Amino acid sequence: MYDIAYEELPAVDRVPAEILTEIFLHCYHDNSVYTLRTEAPFNLFSTCQRWRLVTFSIPLLWSTFNVVLLHDACRPSLPVLNLWLDRSRMWPLSFSLMYQGQNTLVEGNGSTMSKLFAPLETLLIHLSRWRNVYLDFSDLPPNASFLPYSPSEAMILEKFAIRTFEFNPRYTTPLIPTFMDWISSVAECSPALHDFNSFGKGHISRLSGFNSLHSVPWNRLTTLTLERVSEILALFILQRSSSLVSCFFSGLGHYSDWIPDSQHAGPQLRDEIFLPKLTVLSVTAENDIDRFWGHLIVPNLQELEVWMLPSARQWHQGEELVQFLRRSGSVIATHSDIPHVAMSSLMQGPLVSRRGPSISRLVLRNCNMRSRLGAVARLLSDSLRDLKVIDKAMVDDSIMKLLTYPERHGDKTALNPKLNASNQTDLEAERIFLCPHLEQLTLRRCIAVSDGATSRMVKSRWLPPSLNSSRDGVDVEKENDELALNLKCDLKGRLSCRKASSSLEGRTSKKHLRQTFQSSSHHRFGLDVQCSLKRPRLELLRKGST
């Protein structure tokens, strides 16, 4: 009787609970600090009663959650939060705790004020289980008082993110310094911490360690993200972060984000800041950051992204960036693991390196490089695989010719041209071809070349003279038909063209054309060229159509 009843059950009900648990875990991949109603564990325990029981028995599914704190409420409520914590058992916790208020004064007695930190106090009981945490108390009432809970034992915290307080004269309590000191103490008690993120417009000087007893253990970090920090404080932090692998600065600029005192007039910087392990660097700047580049030496950098915001358009043509690449290339050309004490003697002499670090991906957005783009391209020519330039009229005939493969039977145009006074570079008059290993090239709003130059460059990289460097596919996106006609003529009909949808912008219709050339080799070269159609038609054809 039992076997007959068991066979009549649906197949999903015949799966043992142990197997169902493994299926749930195999399909669950979450490293975030947020949970959605459409994801686990909600979509699992709401399916049926059996799945609900199995879900309740898997602590991993209950170890990730987000808590939103309001003036008079908590979501989820404290009983529900405690239930989640009980179901997670001893599993490491990943969560976000955010206070969403109006940053206004809270009236009431001490019990009303204590409710603000009730969820945090609940989570502090499980402080030893924190692994991935995001805290946002930036909207706390200015008259709130924060009572820190100092860690008494080592934590397993690996990733820590906060949103800083933006200073406001309405603050009547030492909320900000007390909270920031507590953040530093938590980070110091986390030997496994390797990823730190700070968002918001508040000051983080109390986390840096130059004017406080506690600081984030910068030397342990491998990944760092900082938002709206001055270039001086950023350099001070970098010189203490010798283990960094990836670094991201957003809103780097000229700010007074530290408070001088009698003991500390300001962060003290070394002349050379050596970062031997850094491979990824992304900088978004609001001001001229020449001083930032003037201190850095990054010999093993592989990806560099620089985005100058509109307020920073007066950047000095990128000369400091060129010198930064030369310094980094000089170190790798001499000794890849040179001790710090020998750096000063190395940098005293003239920089004669003709090669920068082995950067494979370079993104320059609104950098106003002008004459220095050619110098950057030459320094990184041997290693570049992905180049993206987004600017205004920065790629002229001289740069385009240097990006063009020399023709098979000798091409006089392949010789390095004599650059005019409007675009002087330090490239020598010799036969040279830049970026032979380039796989992806993106040029947006930056082409100012004569007719045919762009199509010749594309053709040369489609059909290079060396069989070892042949390409098997090229994607070209252009906002007019003339480029398509030129390329189709140059490649003698070997292009397959298909038109994409078009839209109107001003008085000119924007037509996108994607063309793909296929061959039998195993390499790929991509080109994304975009031109503005806000100018008259003749101007467009002269500057961007080819």
Coordinates of C-alpha atoms in Angstrom, one line a residue:
M1 CA 0.0 0.0 0.0
Y2 CA 2.8 2.4 0.9
D3 CA 4.6 1.7 -2.4
I4 CA 1.5 2.3 -4.5
A5 CA 0.8 5.6 -2.7
Y6 CA 4.4 6.7 -3.1
E7 CA 4.4 5.9 -6.9
E8 CA 1.2 8.0 -7.2
L9 CA 2.9 11.1 -5.8
P10 CA 4.1 13.8 -8.3
A11 CA 7.8 13.5 -9.3
V12 CA 8.7 16.6 -7.4
D13 CA 7.3 15.2 -4.2
R14 CA 9.4 12.0 -4.6
V15 CA 12.7 13.9 -4.5
P16 CA 14.3 13.4 -1.1
A17 CA 14.8 16.4 1.0
E18 CA 18.5 16.1 0.9
I19 CA 18.6 16.1 -2.9
L20 CA 16.1 19.1 -2.9
T21 CA 18.5 21.0 -0.6
E22 CA 21.4 20.4 -2.9
I23 CA 19.3 21.6 -5.8
F24 CA 18.4 24.8 -4.0
L25 CA 22.0 25.5 -3.1
H26 CA 23.2 24.8 -6.6
C27 CA 20.8 27.3 -8.0
Y28 CA 21.5 29.9 -5.4
H29 CA 24.3 32.3 -6.2
D30 CA 24.2 35.5 -4.2
N31 CA 27.1 37.7 -2.9
S32 CA 25.1 40.9 -2.4
V33 CA 23.6 42.5 0.7
Y34 CA 20.1 42.9 -0.7
T35 CA 17.2 40.5 -1.1
L36 CA 14.2 40.7 -3.5
R37 CA 10.8 39.2 -3.2
T38 CA 11.3 37.4 -6.5
E39 CA 14.5 35.7 -5.3
A40 CA 15.5 33.1 -2.7
P41 CA 14.4 32.4 -0.1
F42 CA 11.0 34.1 -0.8
N43 CA 10.3 32.4 -4.2
L44 CA 11.2 29.0 -2.6
F45 CA 9.2 28.9 0.6
S46 CA 6.1 30.4 -1.0
T47 CA 5.9 27.6 -3.6
C48 CA 4.5 24.8 -1.5
Q49 CA 4.5 23.5 2.1
R50 CA 7.2 20.9 1.4
W51 CA 9.5 23.4 -0.2
R52 CA 8.8 25.8 2.7
L53 CA 10.0 23.2 5.2
V54 CA 13.1 22.4 3.2
T55 CA 13.9 26.1 2.8
F56 CA 13.6 26.7 6.5
S57 CA 16.3 24.1 7.1
I58 CA 18.9 25.8 4.9
P59 CA 20.7 28.5 6.9
L60 CA 22.5 29.9 3.9
L61 CA 19.3 31.1 2.3
W62 CA 18.6 33.2 5.4
S63 CA 22.0 34.7 5.8
T64 CA 21.4 37.6 3.4
F65 CA 18.9 40.3 4.1
N66 CA 18.5 44.1 4.0
V67 CA 17.0 46.2 6.9
V68 CA 15.5 49.6 6.4
L69 CA 15.2 51.8 9.5
L70 CA 12.6 54.6 9.6
H71 CA 11.8 57.2 12.3
D72 CA 9.2 55.0 13.9
A73 CA 9.5 51.6 12.2
C74 CA 11.8 48.9 11.0
R75 CA 11.4 46.8 7.9
P76 CA 11.5 43.9 8.5
S77 CA 10.2 44.3 12.1
L78 CA 12.5 43.3 14.9
P79 CA 10.7 40.0 15.6
V80 CA 11.0 39.0 11.9
L81 CA 14.7 40.1 11.9
N82 CA 15.4 37.9 14.9
L83 CA 13.6 35.0 13.2
W84 CA 15.9 35.4 10.1
L85 CA 18.9 35.4 12.4
D86 CA 17.8 32.3 14.1
R87 CA 17.2 30.5 10.8
S88 CA 20.7 31.5 9.6
R89 CA 22.1 29.7 12.6
M90 CA 25.9 30.3 12.6
W91 CA 26.2 31.0 8.9
P92 CA 28.2 34.2 8.0
L93 CA 25.9 37.2 7.5
S94 CA 25.6 39.5 4.5
F95 CA 23.3 42.4 5.0
S96 CA 22.6 46.1 4.5
L97 CA 21.3 48.4 7.2
M98 CA 20.0 51.8 6.0
Y99 CA 18.3 54.6 7.8
Q100 CA 15.8 56.4 5.5
G101 CA 14.6 59.6 7.1
Q102 CA 14.4 63.3 6.4
N103 CA 17.6 64.2 8.3
T104 CA 15.4 66.3 10.7
L105 CA 15.5 66.6 14.4
V106 CA 13.7 63.9 16.4
E107 CA 11.7 65.0 19.3
G108 CA 11.0 62.7 22.2
N109 CA 12.6 61.1 25.2
G110 CA 15.5 58.7 25.4
S111 CA 13.4 55.7 24.6
T112 CA 12.3 57.3 21.3
M113 CA 16.0 57.9 20.4
S114 CA 17.0 54.4 21.4
K115 CA 14.6 52.9 18.9
L116 CA 16.7 54.3 16.1
F117 CA 19.5 51.9 16.9
A118 CA 17.5 48.9 18.0
P119 CA 18.1 47.0 14.7
L120 CA 21.8 47.7 14.9
E121 CA 21.9 46.5 18.5
T122 CA 20.2 43.3 17.4
L123 CA 22.8 42.8 14.7
L124 CA 25.7 43.6 17.0
I125 CA 24.8 40.5 19.0
H126 CA 26.0 38.6 15.9
L127 CA 29.0 40.8 15.2
S128 CA 31.3 37.9 14.9
R129 CA 29.3 36.6 12.0
W130 CA 29.4 39.7 9.8
R131 CA 31.0 39.0 6.5
N132 CA 29.6 41.4 3.9
V133 CA 28.1 44.6 5.3
Y134 CA 26.8 47.9 4.0
L135 CA 25.8 50.6 6.5
D136 CA 24.0 53.9 5.6
F137 CA 23.3 56.2 8.5
S138 CA 23.8 59.4 6.6
D139 CA 20.1 60.5 7.1
L140 CA 20.2 60.1 10.9
P141 CA 18.8 63.0 12.9
P142 CA 21.4 65.6 13.7
N143 CA 20.7 65.3 17.4
A144 CA 21.1 61.5 17.5
S145 CA 23.7 60.0 19.8
F146 CA 25.6 57.0 18.7
L147 CA 26.9 54.6 21.3
P148 CA 29.5 52.4 19.7
Y149 CA 29.9 48.7 20.6
S150 CA 33.6 48.0 20.4
P151 CA 34.4 44.5 19.0
S152 CA 35.9 42.3 21.7
E153 CA 37.2 39.5 19.3
A154 CA 38.4 39.0 15.8
M155 CA 35.7 39.2 13.1
I156 CA 35.3 37.4 9.8
L157 CA 34.4 40.6 7.9
E158 CA 35.6 40.5 4.3
K159 CA 33.8 43.3 2.6
F160 CA 32.7 46.6 4.3
A161 CA 30.8 49.5 2.7
I162 CA 29.5 52.6 4.3
R163 CA 27.8 55.9 3.2
T164 CA 29.4 58.9 4.9
F165 CA 27.8 61.8 6.7
E166 CA 27.7 65.1 4.9
F167 CA 28.6 67.8 7.4
N168 CA 25.7 70.0 8.5
P169 CA 25.9 72.7 11.2
R170 CA 22.7 71.3 12.7
Y171 CA 24.7 68.4 14.2
T172 CA 24.6 69.0 18.0
T173 CA 26.3 65.8 19.1
P174 CA 29.6 64.1 18.2
L175 CA 27.6 61.7 16.0
I176 CA 30.0 61.8 13.0
P177 CA 33.4 61.3 14.7
T178 CA 32.0 58.7 17.1
F179 CA 30.5 56.7 14.2
M180 CA 33.6 57.0 12.0
D181 CA 35.9 55.9 14.9
W182 CA 33.6 52.9 15.4
I183 CA 33.8 52.0 11.7
S184 CA 37.6 52.1 12.0
S185 CA 37.6 49.9 15.1
V186 CA 35.4 47.3 13.3
A187 CA 37.7 47.3 10.3
E188 CA 40.8 46.9 12.5
C189 CA 39.3 43.8 14.2
S190 CA 38.7 42.1 10.8
P191 CA 41.9 40.4 9.7
A192 CA 40.1 39.0 6.6
L193 CA 38.9 42.4 5.4
H194 CA 40.1 42.9 1.8
D195 CA 37.4 45.1 0.2
F196 CA 36.4 48.6 1.5
N197 CA 33.9 51.0 -0.1
S198 CA 33.0 54.6 1.0
F199 CA 30.2 56.4 -0.7
G200 CA 28.7 59.9 -0.2
K201 CA 30.0 63.4 0.2
G202 CA 31.1 63.2 3.8
H203 CA 34.7 63.4 5.0
I204 CA 36.6 60.2 5.6
S205 CA 39.7 61.7 7.2
R206 CA 39.0 60.0 10.5
L207 CA 39.2 56.7 8.6
S208 CA 42.6 57.5 7.1
G209 CA 44.6 57.5 10.3
F210 CA 46.5 60.7 9.9
N211 CA 44.5 62.5 12.7
S212 CA 42.8 59.7 14.6
L213 CA 43.8 56.8 16.8
H214 CA 42.0 54.2 14.6
S215 CA 42.0 53.7 10.9
V216 CA 40.9 51.3 8.2
P217 CA 43.7 48.7 7.7
W218 CA 44.6 50.0 4.3
N219 CA 47.6 47.7 3.9
R220 CA 45.3 44.6 4.0
L221 CA 43.0 45.8 1.3
T222 CA 43.0 44.4 -2.3
T223 CA 40.0 46.4 -3.5
L224 CA 39.2 50.0 -2.7
T225 CA 36.4 52.3 -3.7
L226 CA 36.2 55.9 -2.5
E227 CA 33.7 58.6 -3.5
R228 CA 34.4 62.3 -3.4
V229 CA 37.8 62.4 -1.8
S230 CA 40.5 65.0 -2.3
E231 CA 43.6 64.0 -4.4
I232 CA 45.8 64.7 -1.3
L233 CA 43.9 62.4 1.0
A234 CA 43.6 59.8 -1.8
L235 CA 47.4 59.8 -2.2
F236 CA 47.8 59.5 1.6
I237 CA 45.6 56.4 1.6
L238 CA 47.3 54.9 -1.5
Q239 CA 50.8 55.2 0.1
R240 CA 49.5 53.0 2.9
S241 CA 47.8 50.5 0.6
S242 CA 50.6 48.5 -0.8
S243 CA 48.5 45.4 -1.4
L244 CA 45.9 47.0 -3.6
V245 CA 44.9 45.1 -6.8
S246 CA 41.8 47.2 -7.9
C247 CA 41.2 50.8 -7.0
F248 CA 38.3 53.1 -8.0
F249 CA 38.0 56.8 -7.2
S250 CA 34.8 58.7 -8.0
G251 CA 34.6 62.4 -7.7
L252 CA 38.3 62.9 -7.1
G253 CA 39.1 66.6 -6.7
H254 CA 40.3 69.5 -4.6
Y255 CA 38.4 69.4 -1.3
S256 CA 39.3 70.3 2.3
D257 CA 38.3 66.9 3.6
W258 CA 40.5 67.0 6.7
I259 CA 40.5 69.3 9.7
P260 CA 44.1 70.5 10.6
D261 CA 45.0 70.5 14.2
S262 CA 48.0 71.4 16.3
Q263 CA 49.6 68.0 15.8
H264 CA 48.6 67.4 12.2
A265 CA 48.8 70.2 9.6
G266 CA 47.8 67.9 6.8
P267 CA 48.6 64.4 5.3
Q268 CA 52.3 64.0 4.6
L269 CA 53.0 62.5 1.2
R270 CA 56.0 60.6 -0.1
D271 CA 57.5 61.8 -3.4
E272 CA 56.9 58.4 -5.0
I273 CA 54.0 56.2 -4.1
F274 CA 54.8 52.7 -5.3
L275 CA 51.9 50.2 -5.9
P276 CA 53.5 47.0 -7.2
K277 CA 50.3 44.9 -7.1
L278 CA 47.8 47.4 -8.5
T279 CA 46.4 46.2 -11.9
V280 CA 43.1 48.1 -12.2
L281 CA 42.8 51.9 -11.7
S282 CA 39.6 53.9 -12.4
V283 CA 39.5 57.7 -11.7
T284 CA 36.6 60.0 -12.2
A285 CA 37.8 63.6 -11.4
E286 CA 36.0 66.9 -10.9
N287 CA 39.2 69.0 -11.0
D288 CA 42.7 69.1 -12.5
I289 CA 44.5 66.1 -10.9
D290 CA 48.0 66.6 -12.2
R291 CA 49.3 66.3 -8.6
F292 CA 47.7 62.9 -8.3
W293 CA 49.6 61.5 -11.3
G294 CA 52.8 63.1 -10.2
H295 CA 53.3 60.8 -7.2
L296 CA 52.1 57.4 -8.5
I297 CA 54.3 54.6 -9.8
V298 CA 52.3 51.5 -10.9
P299 CA 54.5 49.1 -12.8
N300 CA 52.0 46.3 -13.3
L301 CA 48.9 48.3 -14.2
Q302 CA 46.7 46.5 -16.7
E303 CA 43.5 48.5 -16.9
L304 CA 43.3 52.3 -16.7
E305 CA 40.1 54.4 -17.0
V306 CA 40.1 58.2 -16.6
W307 CA 37.0 60.2 -16.8
M308 CA 37.2 64.0 -16.4
L309 CA 33.8 65.5 -15.5
P310 CA 32.7 68.7 -17.3
S311 CA 33.9 70.9 -14.4
A312 CA 37.5 69.6 -15.0
R313 CA 37.8 70.4 -18.7
Q314 CA 40.8 72.7 -18.1
W315 CA 43.1 69.7 -17.5
H316 CA 46.6 70.5 -18.7
Q317 CA 46.6 68.3 -21.8
G318 CA 47.5 65.2 -19.9
E319 CA 51.2 65.8 -19.6
E320 CA 51.3 64.4 -16.0
L321 CA 49.5 61.3 -17.2
V322 CA 52.2 60.7 -19.8
Q323 CA 54.9 61.2 -17.2
F324 CA 53.1 58.8 -14.9
L325 CA 53.1 56.1 -17.6
R326 CA 56.8 56.7 -18.3
R327 CA 57.8 56.4 -14.7
S328 CA 55.8 53.2 -14.3
G329 CA 57.4 51.8 -17.5
S330 CA 60.9 52.7 -16.3
V331 CA 60.4 50.7 -13.1
I332 CA 59.2 47.6 -15.0
A333 CA 62.0 48.0 -17.5
T334 CA 64.7 48.0 -14.8
H335 CA 63.4 45.8 -11.9
S336 CA 59.9 44.6 -11.7
D337 CA 60.1 44.3 -7.9
I338 CA 62.4 47.1 -6.9
P339 CA 62.5 47.9 -3.2
H340 CA 60.9 51.2 -2.1
V341 CA 64.1 52.6 -0.6
A342 CA 65.6 52.5 -4.1
M343 CA 62.8 54.3 -5.8
S344 CA 64.1 57.8 -5.1
S345 CA 67.5 57.1 -6.7
L346 CA 65.8 55.6 -9.7
M347 CA 63.5 58.6 -10.3
Q348 CA 66.2 61.2 -10.0
G349 CA 67.5 60.8 -13.5
P350 CA 65.7 61.7 -16.7
L351 CA 62.8 59.5 -17.8
V352 CA 63.9 57.9 -21.1
S353 CA 61.6 54.9 -21.1
R354 CA 59.8 54.4 -24.4
R355 CA 57.3 51.9 -22.9
G356 CA 54.7 52.3 -20.2
P357 CA 53.2 49.6 -18.1
S358 CA 51.5 46.6 -19.8
I359 CA 48.1 48.2 -20.0
S360 CA 45.7 46.2 -22.1
R361 CA 42.6 48.4 -21.6
L362 CA 42.6 52.2 -21.7
V363 CA 39.6 54.4 -21.5
L364 CA 40.0 58.2 -21.8
R365 CA 36.7 60.2 -21.5
N366 CA 36.7 64.0 -21.8
C367 CA 40.4 64.1 -20.9
N368 CA 41.2 66.9 -23.3
M369 CA 44.5 65.1 -24.2
R370 CA 44.9 66.8 -27.6
S371 CA 48.6 66.6 -28.4
R372 CA 49.4 64.0 -25.8
L373 CA 47.2 61.2 -27.1
G374 CA 49.9 60.1 -29.6
A375 CA 52.5 59.9 -26.8
V376 CA 50.2 57.8 -24.6
A377 CA 49.4 55.5 -27.6
R378 CA 53.1 54.9 -28.3
L379 CA 54.0 54.2 -24.7
L380 CA 51.2 51.5 -24.5
S381 CA 51.4 50.4 -28.1
D382 CA 52.8 46.9 -27.4
S383 CA 50.2 45.9 -24.8
L384 CA 46.9 47.7 -25.7
R385 CA 44.0 45.4 -26.6
D386 CA 41.1 47.7 -25.9
L387 CA 41.2 51.5 -26.5
K388 CA 38.3 53.8 -25.9
V389 CA 38.5 57.6 -26.5
I390 CA 35.5 59.8 -25.9
D391 CA 36.3 63.5 -26.5
K392 CA 36.0 66.3 -29.0
A393 CA 38.2 66.4 -32.2
M394 CA 41.2 64.6 -30.6
V395 CA 42.0 62.0 -33.2
D396 CA 43.4 63.8 -36.3
D397 CA 45.2 62.6 -39.5
S398 CA 48.5 62.0 -37.7
I399 CA 47.0 59.7 -35.1
M400 CA 44.8 57.9 -37.6
K401 CA 47.8 57.2 -39.9
L402 CA 49.8 55.8 -37.0
L403 CA 46.9 53.4 -36.3
T404 CA 46.8 52.2 -39.9
Y405 CA 48.7 49.1 -41.0
P406 CA 51.4 49.7 -43.6
E407 CA 50.4 48.3 -47.0
R408 CA 52.0 45.1 -48.3
H409 CA 54.0 46.6 -51.1
G410 CA 55.3 49.6 -49.3
D411 CA 53.0 52.5 -48.4
K412 CA 54.5 55.9 -48.1
T413 CA 51.5 57.0 -46.0
A414 CA 52.5 54.5 -43.4
L415 CA 55.6 56.5 -42.5
N416 CA 55.3 58.6 -39.4
P417 CA 54.0 62.0 -40.5
K418 CA 55.5 65.3 -39.5
L419 CA 53.0 66.6 -37.1
N420 CA 52.0 70.2 -37.3
A421 CA 52.1 72.8 -34.6
S422 CA 48.5 72.3 -33.6
N423 CA 49.1 68.6 -32.7
Q424 CA 52.8 68.3 -31.6
T425 CA 53.8 65.0 -30.1
D426 CA 57.0 63.4 -29.1
L427 CA 56.8 60.7 -31.8
E428 CA 59.9 60.5 -33.9
A429 CA 60.0 60.6 -37.7
E430 CA 60.4 56.9 -38.2
R431 CA 58.5 54.0 -39.7
I432 CA 56.1 53.1 -36.9
F433 CA 52.7 51.4 -36.4
L434 CA 50.8 51.8 -33.2
C435 CA 48.9 49.2 -31.3
P436 CA 49.4 46.1 -33.5
H437 CA 47.5 43.9 -31.0
L438 CA 44.4 46.1 -30.7
E439 CA 41.2 44.0 -30.6
Q440 CA 38.6 46.7 -29.7
L441 CA 38.7 50.4 -30.7
T442 CA 36.1 52.9 -29.7
L443 CA 36.2 56.5 -31.0
R444 CA 33.3 58.7 -30.1
R445 CA 33.0 62.4 -30.8
C446 CA 36.8 62.7 -31.3
I447 CA 37.5 62.1 -35.1
A448 CA 38.7 65.1 -37.1
V449 CA 40.4 63.5 -40.1
S450 CA 40.5 64.0 -43.9
D451 CA 38.3 62.0 -46.2
G452 CA 39.1 58.3 -46.5
A453 CA 41.5 58.1 -43.5
T454 CA 39.1 56.2 -41.2
S455 CA 38.1 53.7 -43.9
R456 CA 41.8 53.1 -44.8
M457 CA 42.5 52.4 -41.1
V458 CA 39.6 50.0 -40.8
K459 CA 40.5 48.2 -44.0
S460 CA 44.1 47.8 -43.0
R461 CA 43.1 46.2 -39.7
W462 CA 40.6 44.0 -41.4
L463 CA 43.1 42.8 -43.9
P464 CA 46.5 43.2 -42.2
P465 CA 49.7 42.3 -44.1
S466 CA 50.7 39.6 -41.6
L467 CA 48.7 36.3 -41.7
N468 CA 49.5 35.9 -38.0
S469 CA 47.6 39.1 -37.2
S470 CA 44.5 38.5 -39.4
R471 CA 41.1 39.2 -38.0
D472 CA 38.0 37.1 -38.3
G473 CA 35.4 39.8 -37.6
V474 CA 34.9 43.5 -37.4
D475 CA 31.8 45.4 -36.1
V476 CA 31.5 48.9 -37.4
E477 CA 28.8 51.3 -36.2
K478 CA 28.6 54.6 -38.1
E479 CA 25.9 57.2 -38.2
N480 CA 25.8 57.7 -41.9
D481 CA 25.9 55.7 -45.2
E482 CA 29.0 57.2 -46.7
L483 CA 31.4 55.1 -44.6
A484 CA 29.5 51.9 -45.6
L485 CA 29.9 52.7 -49.2
N486 CA 33.6 53.4 -48.9
L487 CA 34.2 50.2 -46.9
K488 CA 32.2 48.1 -49.3
C489 CA 34.2 49.5 -52.2
D490 CA 37.5 49.0 -50.4
L491 CA 36.9 45.5 -49.4
K492 CA 35.5 44.6 -52.9
G493 CA 32.1 43.4 -51.8
R494 CA 33.3 41.1 -49.0
L495 CA 31.2 42.9 -46.4
S496 CA 27.8 41.8 -45.5
C497 CA 25.7 44.8 -44.5
R498 CA 22.5 45.0 -42.6
K499 CA 20.8 48.3 -41.7
A500 CA 19.6 49.0 -38.3
S501 CA 16.7 51.2 -37.3
S502 CA 17.1 55.0 -37.9
S503 CA 15.9 57.9 -35.9
L504 CA 15.7 61.7 -36.5
E505 CA 18.0 64.1 -34.6
G506 CA 17.5 67.7 -35.6
R507 CA 17.4 68.1 -39.3
T508 CA 19.5 65.0 -40.1
S509 CA 18.4 61.4 -39.9
K510 CA 20.7 59.2 -37.9
K511 CA 21.3 55.9 -39.7
H512 CA 23.1 53.1 -38.0
L513 CA 24.8 50.5 -40.2
R514 CA 26.4 47.4 -38.8
Q515 CA 28.8 45.6 -41.1
T516 CA 30.5 42.3 -40.4
F517 CA 33.4 40.8 -42.3
Q518 CA 34.0 37.1 -41.8
S519 CA 37.2 35.1 -42.4
S520 CA 38.6 31.8 -41.2
S521 CA 41.2 33.0 -38.6
H522 CA 40.6 33.1 -34.8
H523 CA 41.1 36.8 -33.9
R524 CA 38.6 39.6 -33.5
F525 CA 39.0 43.3 -34.1
G526 CA 36.1 45.6 -33.1
L527 CA 35.6 49.2 -34.1
D528 CA 32.9 51.5 -32.7
V529 CA 32.9 54.9 -34.4
Q530 CA 30.3 57.5 -33.6
C531 CA 30.0 61.0 -34.9
S532 CA 27.7 63.9 -33.9
L533 CA 25.0 64.8 -36.4
K534 CA 24.2 68.1 -34.8
R535 CA 26.4 69.9 -37.3
P536 CA 25.5 70.6 -41.0
R537 CA 25.8 67.7 -43.4
L538 CA 28.9 69.0 -45.2
E539 CA 30.7 69.4 -41.9
L540 CA 29.8 65.9 -40.9
L541 CA 31.2 64.4 -44.1
R542 CA 34.5 66.4 -43.7
K543 CA 35.2 65.4 -40.1
G544 CA 33.5 62.2 -39.3
S545 CA 32.2 60.3 -42.4
T546 CA 35.3 58.4 -43.2

